[in-house]
Amino acid sequence: MLQRNIRLLFLLIKVLLVYTREFDDQVQYQISWKEPFKQKLNPDDQNVFIQTNDNEQYQCIVPDAKDEYQDDAYIEGYQSPEALFQNLFFSSTAICSLKLEPYWTYQLCHGYSITQYHEESYTDEGVTKLHRVSEFNLGVFSPEERLEFKKKASLPVLEKEKMVPKQKFNDQEAPYFLIEMSHGDPCDLTGEPRRTSVFYICHQSADNELLSIKEVTTCHYEVIVLTSVLCLNPNYKIKTKTVHEIKCHALGDSPSKPMKLTSEYKQLFPSVAPIVTEQPLHRAKAKPNIDLDINRRFLNGEFCLTGGTGWWQYEFCNGKFVNQFHVEANRRTATIRLGSWNKEEHIKWFKSKKNVSKERKHVVHLYTGGDFCDLIGEPRKAFVYLMCRPGNGQELIISMLEEKSCQYKVTVESPILCQFIENVDKFGLFTSIK
């Protein structure tokens, strides 16, 4: 019975409690059943003998997990967060990240301020423009705080700063670097200035992305930013839990694995064959199942990719335009042109680029001449990152980041793009499909 096997596992756990010097339920173990024991025993490991109700005997090697308790030791010799964030916080122009929600847009200008606003569009002499109808400053990083932050970049890390704080992120303890932004607009409910706590968390593939924002108490906000910059200091990397393998070796004529465990596995999962090898399975990679007519229509800009969640959504029509739009009652009530296709402008920009990668992981297209931006006095423009996403059909991920005022980074990932990316010309433009 399965209950007997569970008792067997509990017996092994009880033995561990006796034999190990420390026990922590956060330490993870995995039991694997092996052939008879042939190698030498590591003196730091525990040697445990168990016997089932069917007199099957096993010698189990329990690894020493003491390193698990020393995982938080500070690693010396790396730049402090203040030093790592100098380029992000003190760029010649503010580097800002956006988070778009159903009504509100949040703009965090790193090292400067965070703003919450809502925009509505209007037409002026045939030109679509945006007007902020409501706006709140949620906190600023004052000039005095910026000066102090810059000074700390050249100072050694203090002992108290070596205790890197952590918080739960994706069910893991994540180290973070905290920036407090205060002195925002007065709160209607408390009369006190609004303030925001900005938590920077290491993520290797993130580009200073605003993951979440929430109001934890009245007019006090918490923001989580994912950034690869912080990963340059290993003390701020999320440490993965080690799964320690307990190897149980059969003794004498005992089977490699207790018979009842094997038989009951077959009873519970009759359609699944027992795992007899740890070698990875190799499967042929199938090309995405995409209609050839969709390929043709996409190249001609007749089949547009649409996506995004929240108040704003995005539309990309290859060789035509990039739009940002809002849908209400199943119809578009606002549309902003982020950029239009101009082949000559793209080629001119592409030629000016240095160290262009020859790898065909993605291509970047420049769309210019978007709707006029009052903030910079120029038309909007968008850099469209077109990336191959493994899959089938018309799956799509599309996202937008306003890297500078009215300059956008639009990322489009779809299986539709895979074949095109393999066949681009010297200017990164799509050609025919093989």
PDB file of N, CA, C and O in Angstrom, residues 22 62-63 69 107 126 176 194 201 225 271 282 294 303 340 346 351 364 380 396 398 419 428:
ATOM      1  N   GLU A  22      22.020  19.196  12.485  1.00  0.00           N
ATOM      2  CA  GLU A  22      21.002  20.239  12.445  1.00  0.00           C
ATOM      3  C   GLU A  22      19.901  19.782  11.505  1.00  0.00           C
ATOM      4  O   GLU A  22      20.139  19.016  10.571  1.00  0.00           O
ATOM      5  N   VAL A  62      23.384  10.167   3.103  1.00  0.00           N
ATOM      6  CA  VAL A  62      22.753  11.472   3.297  1.00  0.00           C
ATOM      7  C   VAL A  62      23.844  12.533   3.237  1.00  0.00           C
ATOM      8  O   VAL A  62      24.746  12.550   4.069  1.00  0.00           O
ATOM      9  N   PRO A  63      23.809  13.433   2.242  1.00  0.00           N
ATOM     10  CA  PRO A  63      24.866  14.438   2.103  1.00  0.00           C
ATOM     11  C   PRO A  63      24.841  15.452   3.236  1.00  0.00           C
ATOM     12  O   PRO A  63      23.793  15.710   3.844  1.00  0.00           O
ATOM     13  N   TYR A  69      23.459  26.603   5.424  1.00  0.00           N
ATOM     14  CA  TYR A  69      23.308  27.583   6.486  1.00  0.00           C
ATOM     15  C   TYR A  69      24.320  28.721   6.369  1.00  0.00           C
ATOM     16  O   TYR A  69      24.245  29.693   7.086  1.00  0.00           O
ATOM     17  N   GLN A 107       5.101  56.470 -14.179  1.00  0.00           N
ATOM     18  CA  GLN A 107       6.402  56.749 -14.784  1.00  0.00           C
ATOM     19  C   GLN A 107       7.440  56.936 -13.683  1.00  0.00           C
ATOM     20  O   GLN A 107       7.345  57.865 -12.882  1.00  0.00           O
ATOM     21  N   GLY A 126      -5.965  68.390 -37.158  1.00  0.00           N
ATOM     22  CA  GLY A 126      -5.717  67.104 -37.796  1.00  0.00           C
ATOM     23  C   GLY A 126      -4.625  66.270 -37.168  1.00  0.00           C
ATOM     24  O   GLY A 126      -4.360  65.154 -37.615  1.00  0.00           O
ATOM     25  N   TYR A 176      17.368  42.846  -2.198  1.00  0.00           N
ATOM     26  CA  TYR A 176      16.929  44.053  -2.898  1.00  0.00           C
ATOM     27  C   TYR A 176      17.739  45.260  -2.446  1.00  0.00           C
ATOM     28  O   TYR A 176      18.390  45.255  -1.399  1.00  0.00           O
ATOM     29  N   ARG A 194       2.859  62.429  -0.337  1.00  0.00           N
ATOM     30  CA  ARG A 194       2.919  61.054  -0.823  1.00  0.00           C
ATOM     31  C   ARG A 194       4.380  60.588  -0.846  1.00  0.00           C
ATOM     32  O   ARG A 194       5.288  61.408  -1.035  1.00  0.00           O
ATOM     33  N   ILE A 201      15.443  44.816  -7.755  1.00  0.00           N
ATOM     34  CA  ILE A 201      15.745  43.387  -7.612  1.00  0.00           C
ATOM     35  C   ILE A 201      16.484  42.911  -8.854  1.00  0.00           C
ATOM     36  O   ILE A 201      16.127  43.265  -9.985  1.00  0.00           O
ATOM     37  N   VAL A 225      11.190  47.010  -9.117  1.00  0.00           N
ATOM     38  CA  VAL A 225      11.860  47.211 -10.402  1.00  0.00           C
ATOM     39  C   VAL A 225      12.828  46.048 -10.621  1.00  0.00           C
ATOM     40  O   VAL A 225      13.648  45.750  -9.749  1.00  0.00           O
ATOM     41  N   SER A 271      -0.490   4.454 -17.445  1.00  0.00           N
ATOM     42  CA  SER A 271      -0.130   4.835 -18.816  1.00  0.00           C
ATOM     43  C   SER A 271       1.261   5.427 -18.910  1.00  0.00           C
ATOM     44  O   SER A 271       1.701   5.797 -19.987  1.00  0.00           O
ATOM     45  N   HIS A 282      15.483  13.815 -26.500  1.00  0.00           N
ATOM     46  CA  HIS A 282      15.769  14.691 -27.632  1.00  0.00           C
ATOM     47  C   HIS A 282      14.598  14.618 -28.608  1.00  0.00           C
ATOM     48  O   HIS A 282      14.284  13.557 -29.141  1.00  0.00           O
ATOM     49  N   ILE A 294      -0.667  34.150 -44.321  1.00  0.00           N
ATOM     50  CA  ILE A 294      -0.404  35.090 -43.234  1.00  0.00           C
ATOM     51  C   ILE A 294       0.995  35.682 -43.386  1.00  0.00           C
ATOM     52  O   ILE A 294       1.212  36.870 -43.163  1.00  0.00           O
ATOM     53  N   PHE A 303      -1.520  42.104 -42.393  1.00  0.00           N
ATOM     54  CA  PHE A 303      -1.810  41.341 -41.170  1.00  0.00           C
ATOM     55  C   PHE A 303      -1.027  41.989 -40.034  1.00  0.00           C
ATOM     56  O   PHE A 303       0.208  41.929 -39.992  1.00  0.00           O
ATOM     57  N   SER A 340       5.844  55.922 -37.857  1.00  0.00           N
ATOM     58  CA  SER A 340       5.466  55.419 -39.176  1.00  0.00           C
ATOM     59  C   SER A 340       6.725  54.936 -39.897  1.00  0.00           C
ATOM     60  O   SER A 340       7.831  55.397 -39.622  1.00  0.00           O
ATOM     61  N   HIS A 346      15.146  54.618 -41.783  1.00  0.00           N
ATOM     62  CA  HIS A 346      15.647  53.416 -41.115  1.00  0.00           C
ATOM     63  C   HIS A 346      17.055  53.073 -41.592  1.00  0.00           C
ATOM     64  O   HIS A 346      17.948  52.801 -40.776  1.00  0.00           O
ATOM     65  N   LYS A 351      22.800  52.461 -40.768  1.00  0.00           N
ATOM     66  CA  LYS A 351      24.188  52.660 -41.183  1.00  0.00           C
ATOM     67  C   LYS A 351      25.010  53.340 -40.103  1.00  0.00           C
ATOM     68  O   LYS A 351      26.229  53.146 -40.030  1.00  0.00           O
ATOM     69  N   VAL A 364      15.971  45.006 -35.315  1.00  0.00           N
ATOM     70  CA  VAL A 364      15.389  46.248 -34.811  1.00  0.00           C
ATOM     71  C   VAL A 364      15.056  47.136 -36.001  1.00  0.00           C
ATOM     72  O   VAL A 364      15.917  47.371 -36.869  1.00  0.00           O
ATOM     73  N   ARG A 380       6.889  61.731 -32.216  1.00  0.00           N
ATOM     74  CA  ARG A 380       7.281  60.502 -31.534  1.00  0.00           C
ATOM     75  C   ARG A 380       8.023  59.562 -32.497  1.00  0.00           C
ATOM     76  O   ARG A 380       7.840  59.649 -33.720  1.00  0.00           O
ATOM     77  N   LEU A 396       1.487  35.616 -29.457  1.00  0.00           N
ATOM     78  CA  LEU A 396       2.090  36.947 -29.510  1.00  0.00           C
ATOM     79  C   LEU A 396       2.311  37.510 -28.128  1.00  0.00           C
ATOM     80  O   LEU A 396       1.461  37.394 -27.252  1.00  0.00           O
ATOM     81  N   ILE A 398       3.609  41.325 -26.821  1.00  0.00           N
ATOM     82  CA  ILE A 398       3.991  42.660 -27.256  1.00  0.00           C
ATOM     83  C   ILE A 398       4.023  43.568 -26.027  1.00  0.00           C
ATOM     84  O   ILE A 398       3.139  43.523 -25.180  1.00  0.00           O
ATOM     85  N   GLN A 419      10.733  32.920 -39.280  1.00  0.00           N
ATOM     86  CA  GLN A 419      11.234  32.717 -40.638  1.00  0.00           C
ATOM     87  C   GLN A 419      11.741  34.014 -41.250  1.00  0.00           C
ATOM     88  O   GLN A 419      12.693  34.008 -42.037  1.00  0.00           O
ATOM     89  N   GLY A 428      18.916  44.797 -42.098  1.00  0.00           N
ATOM     90  CA  GLY A 428      17.989  44.224 -41.128  1.00  0.00           C
ATOM     91  C   GLY A 428      16.554  44.215 -41.599  1.00  0.00           C
ATOM     92  O   GLY A 428      15.632  44.071 -40.792  1.00  0.00           O
TER      93      GLY A 428
END
